[in-house]
XYZ file of C-alpha atoms in Angstrom:
708
model
C -16.512 196.257 115.377
C -15.832 196.274 119.044
C -18.277 194.467 121.393
C -18.604 194.628 125.086
C -17.943 190.988 125.423
C -21.520 189.999 126.300
C -23.222 187.247 124.333
C -26.324 188.014 122.288
C -29.308 185.790 122.828
C -31.590 184.434 120.169
C -34.149 187.232 120.809
C -31.963 190.067 119.597
C -33.946 193.248 119.181
C -33.708 195.780 116.370
C -31.641 197.923 118.602
C -29.118 195.103 119.091
C -28.999 194.605 115.372
C -28.321 198.282 114.800
C -25.492 198.048 117.266
C -24.089 195.122 115.429
C -23.766 197.311 112.393
C -26.424 195.899 110.168
C -27.481 199.370 109.159
C -24.325 199.580 107.227
C -25.485 197.226 104.421
C -24.165 198.436 101.056
C -24.130 197.311 97.474
C -20.790 196.468 95.992
C -19.335 199.612 94.482
C -18.302 199.103 90.925
C -14.729 199.820 91.963
C -14.692 196.599 94.050
C -12.781 193.785 92.444
C -14.626 190.552 91.686
C -11.678 189.012 89.878
C -11.045 186.380 92.484
C -14.567 185.015 92.540
C -16.178 184.165 89.263
C -19.945 183.458 89.363
C -20.743 179.770 89.242
C -24.483 179.254 89.080
C -26.275 175.965 89.341
C -29.961 175.234 88.720
C -32.036 173.809 91.577
C -35.524 172.497 91.421
C -37.157 174.833 93.927
C -40.717 173.883 93.173
C -41.628 177.438 93.810
C -40.181 180.870 93.004
C -38.419 180.855 96.368
C -36.653 178.110 98.200
C -37.293 178.272 102.001
C -34.072 179.114 103.660
C -33.268 176.542 106.309
C -31.621 177.742 109.431
C -29.226 175.957 111.665
C -29.346 176.209 115.398
C -26.800 178.767 116.266
C -26.213 181.730 118.412
C -24.754 185.060 117.656
C -21.580 185.367 119.636
C -19.827 188.638 120.305
C -16.211 188.615 121.554
C -13.438 191.100 121.940
C -12.179 193.279 119.105
C -9.949 190.467 117.922
C -12.946 188.234 116.994
C -15.933 189.115 114.871
C -19.273 187.584 113.992
C -19.131 186.051 110.521
C -22.263 186.948 108.544
C -23.172 187.581 104.956
C -25.628 189.719 103.135
C -27.268 189.978 99.712
C -29.406 192.567 98.056
C -31.587 189.866 96.621
C -31.806 187.066 99.324
C -31.787 186.296 102.933
C -29.469 183.943 104.730
C -28.693 182.517 108.132
C -25.956 183.303 110.575
C -23.424 180.555 110.873
C -22.678 181.305 114.462
C -18.970 180.608 114.114
C -16.345 183.073 115.130
C -13.357 183.810 112.971
C -10.415 186.065 112.996
C -10.921 188.657 110.311
C -9.066 191.911 110.557
C -10.648 195.000 109.105
C -9.773 195.476 105.497
C -8.988 199.086 104.645
C -8.393 200.499 101.226
C -7.890 203.946 99.981
C -8.339 205.119 96.416
C -6.693 208.231 95.175
C -9.069 208.488 92.239
C -12.672 209.259 93.089
C -15.533 207.715 91.230
C -13.429 204.739 90.177
C -15.356 201.913 88.459
C -14.970 198.247 88.689
C -13.138 196.702 85.724
C -12.102 200.057 84.388
C -9.356 199.944 81.809
C -6.793 202.156 83.434
C -3.138 203.015 83.304
C -3.025 205.850 80.764
C -6.381 206.722 79.354
C -5.928 204.144 76.608
C -3.866 201.431 78.026
C -4.846 197.935 79.152
C -7.179 197.169 82.021
C -5.968 197.113 85.596
C -7.394 195.729 88.780
C -10.318 197.760 90.170
C -10.380 199.525 93.504
C -12.901 200.107 96.238
C -14.166 203.530 97.197
C -13.308 204.686 100.647
C -16.112 204.881 103.106
C -18.016 201.988 101.652
C -18.129 198.876 103.852
C -19.817 195.505 103.700
C -22.542 194.738 106.240
C -23.959 191.454 107.376
C -27.397 190.040 107.637
C -28.448 186.854 109.173
C -31.134 184.878 110.802
C -31.840 184.800 114.474
C -33.997 182.147 116.146
C -34.439 180.334 112.807
C -36.294 183.214 111.116
C -34.821 184.769 107.961
C -34.221 188.408 108.427
C -33.436 191.181 105.858
C -31.638 194.237 107.090
C -30.969 197.459 105.392
C -30.150 201.085 106.127
C -27.040 202.902 107.198
C -25.806 203.733 110.617
C -24.596 207.222 111.418
C -21.272 205.921 112.658
C -18.563 203.760 111.051
C -18.779 200.080 111.777
C -15.629 198.285 112.687
C -17.062 194.827 112.328
C -14.841 192.861 109.979
C -16.636 191.498 106.894
C -16.231 187.932 105.635
C -14.125 187.301 102.618
C -15.214 189.535 99.721
C -18.309 188.696 97.841
C -19.250 185.682 100.002
C -22.817 184.622 100.592
C -24.162 181.464 102.151
C -25.601 178.739 100.098
C -29.147 179.448 98.940
C -28.934 183.119 98.137
C -31.171 184.141 95.282
C -29.900 186.189 92.369
C -32.151 188.646 90.497
C -32.084 186.182 87.605
C -33.845 183.554 89.775
C -30.703 181.342 90.121
C -29.144 180.416 93.370
C -25.545 181.216 94.055
C -23.108 178.696 95.302
C -21.363 179.184 98.567
C -18.731 181.849 98.417
C -20.344 183.719 95.482
C -22.417 186.828 95.897
C -22.744 190.483 95.583
C -22.757 193.263 98.161
C -24.645 196.465 97.833
C -24.508 200.116 98.751
C -27.734 202.044 99.316
C -29.396 204.531 101.531
C -31.440 203.808 104.563
C -34.494 202.043 103.127
C -36.326 198.874 104.121
C -36.121 195.794 101.873
C -39.139 193.570 101.765
C -40.078 190.171 100.311
C -42.638 190.473 97.590
C -45.908 188.574 97.598
C -46.063 187.837 93.840
C -47.904 191.022 92.900
C -46.888 193.600 90.177
C -43.536 193.006 88.625
C -42.138 190.814 91.340
C -42.542 187.103 92.069
C -43.349 185.656 95.507
C -40.290 185.990 97.694
C -38.485 188.500 95.482
C -36.577 191.080 97.474
C -37.753 194.697 96.683
C -35.748 197.778 97.626
C -37.739 199.992 99.884
C -38.099 203.553 98.806
C -37.084 202.870 95.211
C -39.175 203.674 92.259
C -36.530 203.195 89.614
C -34.960 199.999 88.313
C -31.770 200.827 86.366
C -32.185 199.640 82.862
C -35.869 199.080 83.266
C -36.882 202.684 83.413
C -40.238 201.917 85.067
C -41.538 203.128 88.464
C -42.803 200.486 90.862
C -44.847 200.968 94.030
C -44.177 198.360 96.624
C -46.186 197.716 99.785
C -43.923 197.065 102.723
C -45.345 196.311 106.099
C -48.620 197.939 105.125
C -47.025 201.188 103.890
C -46.368 202.377 100.388
C -42.609 203.147 99.709
C -41.893 205.103 96.519
C -38.787 207.206 95.825
C -35.779 207.691 93.482
C -33.040 205.143 93.323
C -29.730 206.152 94.907
C -27.452 207.769 92.326
C -24.485 205.628 93.203
C -26.480 202.458 92.747
C -27.630 203.725 89.381
C -24.062 204.322 88.247
C -22.442 201.295 89.600
C -24.967 198.597 89.063
C -26.687 199.808 85.971
C -29.242 196.969 85.938
C -30.897 194.170 87.865
C -28.450 191.571 86.599
C -25.305 193.189 87.993
C -23.459 189.961 88.743
C -23.811 188.606 85.178
C -22.818 191.932 83.715
C -19.759 192.126 85.975
C -18.669 188.685 84.767
C -19.082 189.725 81.083
C -17.015 192.830 81.883
C -14.203 190.780 83.399
C -14.162 188.468 80.398
C -13.898 191.504 78.210
C -11.068 192.862 80.245
C -9.071 189.625 79.880
C -9.649 189.673 76.086
C -8.573 193.287 75.968
C -5.328 192.494 77.752
C -4.610 189.846 75.103
C -5.152 192.369 72.348
C -8.432 190.697 71.183
C -10.258 194.040 70.879
C -13.098 192.711 68.703
C -13.925 189.913 71.156
C -13.559 192.263 74.121
C -16.000 194.649 72.471
C -18.549 191.884 72.109
C -18.287 191.130 75.830
C -18.762 194.810 76.770
C -21.761 195.005 74.424
C -23.372 192.212 76.242
C -22.596 193.670 79.637
C -24.105 196.980 78.480
C -27.205 195.239 77.316
C -27.667 193.993 80.919
C -26.602 197.203 82.588
C -27.073 200.098 80.159
C -26.546 202.728 82.919
C -23.065 201.571 83.897
C -20.562 204.245 83.032
C -17.561 201.930 83.525
C -18.835 199.520 80.843
C -19.216 202.415 78.392
C -15.655 203.601 79.134
C -14.267 200.046 78.672
C -16.216 199.788 75.342
C -14.494 203.003 74.251
C -11.088 201.464 74.994
C -11.885 198.470 72.859
C -13.118 200.683 70.015
C -9.927 202.725 70.270
C -7.884 199.525 69.888
C -9.873 198.822 66.717
C -9.195 202.286 65.328
C -12.842 203.337 65.563
C -12.047 206.689 67.257
C -15.318 208.389 66.455
C -17.350 205.699 68.118
C -14.932 205.664 71.120
C -15.493 209.326 71.614
C -19.250 208.842 71.638
C -18.921 206.047 74.227
C -16.809 208.251 76.472
C -19.254 211.109 76.135
C -22.055 208.730 77.156
C -19.997 207.484 80.198
C -19.411 211.114 81.263
C -23.120 211.863 80.818
C -24.065 208.882 82.961
C -21.521 209.893 85.618
C -20.231 213.489 85.363
C -17.749 212.821 88.157
C -16.231 209.756 86.451
C -12.565 210.862 86.308
C -11.211 208.013 84.196
C -13.833 208.501 81.523
C -12.911 212.206 81.392
C -9.265 211.313 81.028
C -9.922 208.854 78.220
C -12.193 211.298 76.450
C -9.562 214.027 76.821
C -6.875 211.821 75.304
C -9.089 210.927 72.336
C -9.921 214.569 71.658
C -6.184 215.368 71.553
C -5.860 212.813 68.841
C -8.657 214.642 67.034
C -6.869 217.973 67.417
C -9.700 219.409 69.563
C -7.367 220.951 72.132
C -10.004 223.198 73.847
C -12.449 220.342 74.378
C -9.597 217.997 75.449
C -8.430 220.542 78.134
C -11.897 220.601 79.721
C -11.715 216.868 80.352
C -8.010 216.419 81.109
C -7.861 219.280 83.568
C -10.976 218.344 85.536
C -11.654 220.574 88.484
C -10.560 218.991 91.802
C -8.548 216.185 90.006
C -4.888 215.696 89.364
C -4.366 215.754 85.611
C -2.111 213.180 83.912
C 1.160 215.150 83.295
C 1.929 213.033 80.147
C -1.433 213.803 78.543
C -1.266 217.450 79.509
C 2.220 217.777 77.914
C 0.947 216.137 74.705
C -2.035 218.531 74.713
C 0.354 221.528 75.068
C 2.677 220.403 72.216
C -0.186 219.840 69.845
C -1.727 223.156 70.816
C 1.551 225.011 70.188
C 1.969 223.554 66.646
C -1.722 224.054 65.826
C -1.481 227.696 66.808
C 1.565 228.219 64.586
C -0.157 226.486 61.748
C -3.091 228.775 62.061
C -0.993 231.834 62.073
C 0.933 230.716 58.935
C -2.290 229.950 57.114
C -3.608 233.439 57.841
C -0.688 235.117 56.108
C -0.457 232.568 53.302
C 2.813 231.032 54.386
C 1.901 227.588 53.147
C 5.276 225.970 53.647
C 5.191 226.888 57.359
C 1.520 225.865 57.590
C 2.423 222.458 56.110
C 5.349 222.002 58.440
C 3.506 222.938 61.598
C 0.419 220.936 60.633
C 2.616 217.811 60.159
C 4.315 218.552 63.506
C 0.920 218.678 65.288
C -0.038 215.347 63.723
C 3.274 213.784 64.787
C 2.930 215.221 68.333
C -0.351 213.341 68.879
C -3.165 214.701 66.774
C -2.789 211.679 64.500
C -6.501 211.189 63.834
C -7.512 214.763 63.060
C -9.354 215.065 59.709
C -8.986 218.867 59.813
C -5.164 218.801 60.164
C -4.963 216.297 57.344
C -7.148 218.497 55.273
C -4.869 221.422 56.113
C -2.008 219.415 54.697
C -4.062 218.881 51.516
C -4.789 222.631 51.291
C -1.162 223.567 51.747
C 0.001 221.194 49.063
C -2.611 222.540 46.698
C -1.428 226.157 47.322
C 2.184 225.062 46.746
C 1.097 223.659 43.332
C 1.686 220.066 44.344
C -1.674 218.882 43.129
C -0.767 215.239 42.685
C 0.454 215.006 46.213
C -2.616 216.838 47.463
C -4.920 214.485 45.658
C -3.157 211.351 46.992
C -3.318 212.822 50.519
C -7.089 212.856 50.324
C -7.088 209.103 50.541
C -5.311 209.276 53.936
C -7.866 211.487 55.581
C -9.088 209.804 58.824
C -12.741 208.882 58.769
C -14.630 209.941 61.912
C -17.955 208.238 61.886
C -20.339 208.942 63.400
C -19.729 212.628 63.945
C -19.880 213.627 67.625
C -21.609 216.647 69.003
C -18.372 218.054 70.407
C -16.633 217.542 67.061
C -19.285 219.267 65.064
C -19.073 222.411 67.210
C -15.314 222.661 67.169
C -13.681 225.354 65.028
C -10.524 225.005 62.940
C -9.010 228.083 61.344
C -12.054 230.116 62.179
C -14.724 227.797 60.710
C -16.652 224.813 61.971
C -14.576 221.639 61.649
C -16.894 219.830 59.258
C -17.302 222.955 57.126
C -13.507 223.213 56.834
C -13.315 219.664 55.439
C -15.794 220.517 52.634
C -14.059 223.818 52.174
C -10.773 222.216 51.234
C -12.483 219.489 49.232
C -14.252 222.092 47.085
C -10.869 223.652 46.250
C -9.365 220.263 45.239
C -12.363 219.333 43.042
C -12.125 222.683 41.249
C -8.370 222.343 40.739
C -8.898 218.923 39.156
C -11.603 220.277 36.785
C -14.496 218.595 38.579
C -16.459 221.801 38.851
C -19.869 220.289 39.609
C -18.379 218.352 42.550
C -16.692 221.553 43.674
C -19.989 223.425 43.741
C -21.660 220.657 45.781
C -18.800 220.598 48.383
C -18.780 224.409 48.679
C -22.503 224.462 49.215
C -22.280 221.881 52.003
C -19.583 223.992 53.698
C -21.910 226.988 53.397
C -24.869 225.105 54.916
C -22.802 223.964 57.889
C -21.183 227.389 58.584
C -23.279 229.948 56.767
C -21.822 232.917 58.651
C -18.169 232.258 57.820
C -16.846 234.840 55.434
C -14.104 232.633 53.943
C -16.734 229.924 53.128
C -19.029 232.469 51.580
C -16.366 233.893 49.314
C -15.281 230.420 48.182
C -18.854 229.319 47.372
C -19.395 232.512 45.326
C -16.130 231.996 43.404
C -16.714 228.380 42.724
C -20.086 229.097 41.218
C -18.710 231.843 38.976
C -15.814 229.738 37.844
C -17.998 226.741 37.083
C -20.370 229.003 35.082
C -17.478 230.537 33.090
C -15.973 227.175 32.296
C -19.347 225.723 31.104
C -19.859 228.787 28.880
C -16.328 228.541 27.462
C -16.853 224.801 26.609
C -20.074 225.604 24.765
C -18.355 228.348 22.765
C -15.429 226.065 21.860
C -17.767 223.375 20.549
C -19.423 226.064 18.416
C -15.958 226.970 17.075
C -16.329 230.457 18.496
C -12.737 230.330 19.814
C -12.190 234.012 20.487
C -15.314 234.216 22.664
C -14.308 230.935 24.347
C -10.915 232.544 25.230
C -12.726 235.463 26.891
C -15.054 233.060 28.912
C -12.099 231.079 30.222
C -10.335 234.289 31.025
C -13.342 235.405 33.036
C -13.085 232.217 35.124
C -9.390 232.842 35.738
C -10.227 236.181 37.344
C -11.933 234.328 40.161
C -9.524 231.433 40.281
C -6.150 232.488 38.965
C -4.524 229.137 39.873
C -6.869 226.889 37.905
C -4.762 224.809 35.568
C -7.798 223.405 33.724
C -8.868 226.932 32.542
C -5.370 227.706 31.336
C -5.190 224.486 29.403
C -8.634 225.067 27.830
C -7.648 228.613 26.818
C -4.402 227.238 25.289
C -6.498 225.031 23.066
C -8.357 228.094 21.931
C -5.174 229.897 21.082
C -3.908 226.881 19.154
C -7.102 226.916 17.041
C -6.678 230.582 16.430
C -3.083 230.001 15.256
C -1.600 231.952 18.131
C 0.892 229.248 19.121
C 3.060 231.470 21.229
C 0.196 232.367 23.501
C -0.807 228.664 23.522
C 2.626 227.759 24.781
C 2.394 230.406 27.520
C -0.962 229.222 28.866
C 0.301 225.586 28.653
C 3.354 226.606 30.723
C 1.114 228.180 33.307
C -1.023 225.043 33.545
C 2.103 222.874 33.932
C 3.484 225.188 36.531
C 0.432 224.521 38.598
C 0.058 220.844 37.729
C 3.378 219.502 36.428
C 1.996 216.149 35.298
C -0.940 217.598 33.429
C -0.925 215.437 30.236
C -3.281 217.594 28.209
C -1.267 220.766 28.815
C 1.948 218.909 27.872
C 0.352 217.722 24.593
C -0.874 221.316 23.841
C 2.638 222.638 24.358
C 4.309 219.888 22.249
C 1.908 220.461 19.436
C 2.357 224.259 19.633
C 6.173 223.926 19.588
C 5.923 221.694 16.541
C 3.938 224.444 14.760
C 6.699 226.902 15.842
C 9.307 224.395 14.529
C 10.935 224.281 17.927
C 11.748 220.652 17.310
C 13.993 220.019 20.317
C 11.300 221.213 22.699
C 8.619 219.290 20.848
C 10.698 216.016 20.848
C 11.343 216.460 24.557
C 7.567 216.791 25.330
C 6.549 213.977 22.964
C 9.124 211.566 24.491
C 7.577 212.214 27.951
C 4.150 211.638 26.535
C 5.347 208.481 24.764
C 6.581 207.030 28.087
C 3.346 207.919 29.872
C 1.100 206.730 26.993
C 3.131 203.899 25.261
C 0.066 202.652 23.367
C -1.035 205.980 21.824
C -0.173 205.723 18.076
C -0.886 209.400 17.468
C 1.719 210.432 20.026
C 4.158 207.857 18.583
C 3.752 209.187 15.076
C 4.093 212.772 16.238
C 7.269 211.879 18.041
C 8.623 210.159 14.912
C 7.975 213.144 12.707
C 9.488 215.574 15.333
C 12.643 213.453 15.518
C 13.012 213.353 11.735
C 12.514 217.104 11.588
C 15.010 217.651 14.336
C 17.719 215.580 12.462
C 17.034 217.485 9.310
C 17.292 220.803 11.146
C 20.657 219.724 12.479
C 21.950 218.750 8.991
C 22.002 215.057 9.689
C 21.386 212.517 6.971
C 17.976 210.830 7.243
C 18.154 207.343 5.757
C 15.582 204.564 5.721
C 13.516 206.125 8.504
C 9.864 205.134 8.380
C 7.151 205.265 11.000
C 5.672 201.947 12.161
C 8.639 199.871 10.880
C 9.264 196.222 11.941
C 12.309 194.483 13.225
C 14.405 193.554 10.205
C 15.683 189.970 10.010
C 19.417 189.548 8.940
C 20.507 186.305 7.396
C 24.008 187.070 6.015
C 27.181 188.749 7.150
C 27.147 191.215 4.251
C 23.506 192.261 5.047
C 24.478 192.606 8.716
C 27.457 194.869 7.985
C 25.465 197.081 5.596
C 22.583 197.534 8.149
C 24.759 198.534 11.097
C 26.755 200.985 8.960
C 23.633 203.106 8.280
C 23.507 206.595 9.854
C 21.894 206.710 13.262
C 21.475 203.997 15.909
C 21.016 200.332 15.207
C 20.103 197.643 17.703
C 20.882 194.009 16.920
C 19.146 191.179 18.698
C 21.026 187.840 18.614
C 18.560 185.080 19.476
C 17.682 181.373 19.220
C 14.296 179.944 18.541
C 14.746 177.264 21.203
C 15.822 179.626 24.022
C 13.089 180.425 26.554
C 14.582 183.872 27.475
C 14.577 184.842 23.749
C 10.930 183.840 23.431
C 10.029 186.011 26.343
C 11.930 189.142 25.300
C 11.283 189.049 21.547
C 7.788 190.527 21.752
C 9.162 193.439 23.809
C 11.727 194.132 21.123
C 8.803 194.513 18.696
C 7.215 197.043 21.140
C 10.434 199.049 21.375
C 10.642 199.185 17.609
C 7.308 200.980 17.538
C 8.137 203.132 20.460
C 11.517 204.332 19.005
C 10.888 204.801 15.332
C 14.212 206.593 14.735
C 16.194 203.514 15.875
C 16.915 200.707 13.359
C 16.112 197.288 15.028
C 17.641 194.045 13.596
C 17.489 190.436 14.632
C 19.824 187.542 13.892
C 19.036 183.844 14.522
C 22.357 182.271 15.489
C 21.123 178.747 14.528
C 20.175 179.857 10.980
C 23.054 182.434 10.526
C 26.066 180.887 12.444
C 28.550 182.915 10.331
C 27.173 186.217 11.671
C 27.224 184.899 15.208
C 30.803 183.578 14.842
C 31.970 186.928 13.295
C 30.490 188.845 16.191
C 31.711 186.288 18.804
C 28.209 185.632 20.186
C 27.969 182.532 22.353
C 25.160 183.464 24.764
C 21.628 184.424 23.823
C 19.865 186.691 24.056
C 22.614 189.207 23.327
C 21.967 192.843 22.169
C 24.646 194.934 20.390
C 24.041 198.678 19.844
C 25.748 200.446 16.925
C 25.955 204.078 15.986
C 27.009 205.063 12.464
C 28.715 201.705 12.019
C 30.629 201.711 15.307
C 29.711 199.386 18.153
C 28.710 201.331 21.260
C 27.381 198.771 23.747
C 26.828 195.086 24.302
C 24.224 193.620 26.706
C 23.848 189.956 27.550
C 20.524 188.582 28.884
C 19.176 191.930 29.873
C 15.825 192.671 31.682
C 13.200 194.732 29.900
C 13.966 197.903 31.898
C 17.701 197.533 31.354
C 17.257 197.113 27.594
C 15.064 200.215 27.243
C 17.316 202.266 29.530
C 20.209 201.434 27.213
C 18.345 202.983 24.297
C 17.712 206.304 26.001
């Protein structure tokens, strides 16, 4: 600030003070960086709530525009003017982003924190003591002050923090408020003797209580300045700012959990600070807790509707959730320059989502699956609805196993946000669509009671949606038909049971469980061709449906289609290796197949054991038998032989049509010498007396693969 060059005397009047710019006192905007000065408190024995501020003899000197009076101010203490002059050019900063907050994690809406900025138009003002009396100045001048401030956040020794501690020299806070008078309290009400009270304020941020303060014989009551409410958020702003800075450092190091803890503590001190909420959202995003991050951003925007960075972060999160309309409202904020990268991502996700919706309407499930996956890859990677669309498409494409496994990859959004619950996907409310698809999956898997429950939840969430209403009605009818069919089957009323299952198929023609149940009825009625047909339908919908495969194998056996029966039983044997009934059915089907082909069936018995060979004559007779013979050359002292011998016994039960033999080379060296066996374990495979294959030290998988 320029001065006329005259020196001020020790009896400076209020008018002189106004001219010196003390009306321009302001709290530190939250965009002001405090990184360089970390609070360092020390306890002093004051003897009373307030330590008298000693003044030093000094005068207030005004010079030309190249020198300024060095003063300091605090919103919660009074100080003395040092009287020294110092070169201190005016510090000007511009911020291209309005409503910026201190410590805000910036960059992209989800990147690491950056240094904060100061709002334009906010300046520090000075207060001091003249003639040895502590003075407290407040208010704003109608003109811009050009007095240069001291180094940022510097207060003289002895300033009192709201917590009752005294700041060291060089540590302090500045403030920004409207033209009101600050007074020292007399120990009445909520304030201790000597506490500084803001004139005209009836609201303490974080406290929520209104306080009437007598100042100079008058009662000053009024609302707190909105900017102060946003930026300070509480009476312990300095401590909260320090916690925020610690959180920012932890965030930069990737320690999101520890950073979240710091932000939580800062919010407990300043619950009305929008920047703290936004920073907390960034930490939650780093931890993958997207639902909570969205709620924090929504709270930050509620606290400060003009907080641009919180809008950007919220918009970016909503893109990840696939909520393109909600995201656009926050990314393309009126009067602000939108981030082109985020806008482009939004547009790509929106394009694929629109194509997915169109494909779903016409039942083009391959295109719906492709476009849904493209939307997820483009940025909507945390959208439960798009993941559920993938499940629905796989179900419609009769890939039930893949659809079921995809359910475990559905992102969990907890807690559900207000904006999310009101968003629509494919014409229905987002949460209703999730239950809508789940009901279809449960019904396809035969869990009809669960399907009814899920469909009812979808109907409760979106009762006016036609698609949901139709599904709910169908699920109830199908579940009722299936239950009636089961009761009739148990009563051995198989014809009526067939009709009941058929009634259910009218409402759900792609239900593999109903086809399989009806196939069982046809089998009991001796209509094996129809049983095979319904089994084929069930397997077409669900290829790995074990019960349907067993129904078809049994029906083909009754029809003496042995090749088809053996093929199905072999698949079942691999899937259920310990099922003796399937093993015996496979054995009899194999024997019948050989007989139907005119092959000789010799010494084939179910449940046979590995035959031990002790002489060369016995060996040659055994391998000359019709069919396949497997000879295991082993030694009782060999570790590998001990490990694989039990598995050979298992294979003998698994492949009853194969003749398994074993030769101990220590007890029968003549057989080993005749077959030139020097390494054990060795397996030799013969067919009709001719050696087909020799395997030395095989693994279990290699050995079984050689038998196929």
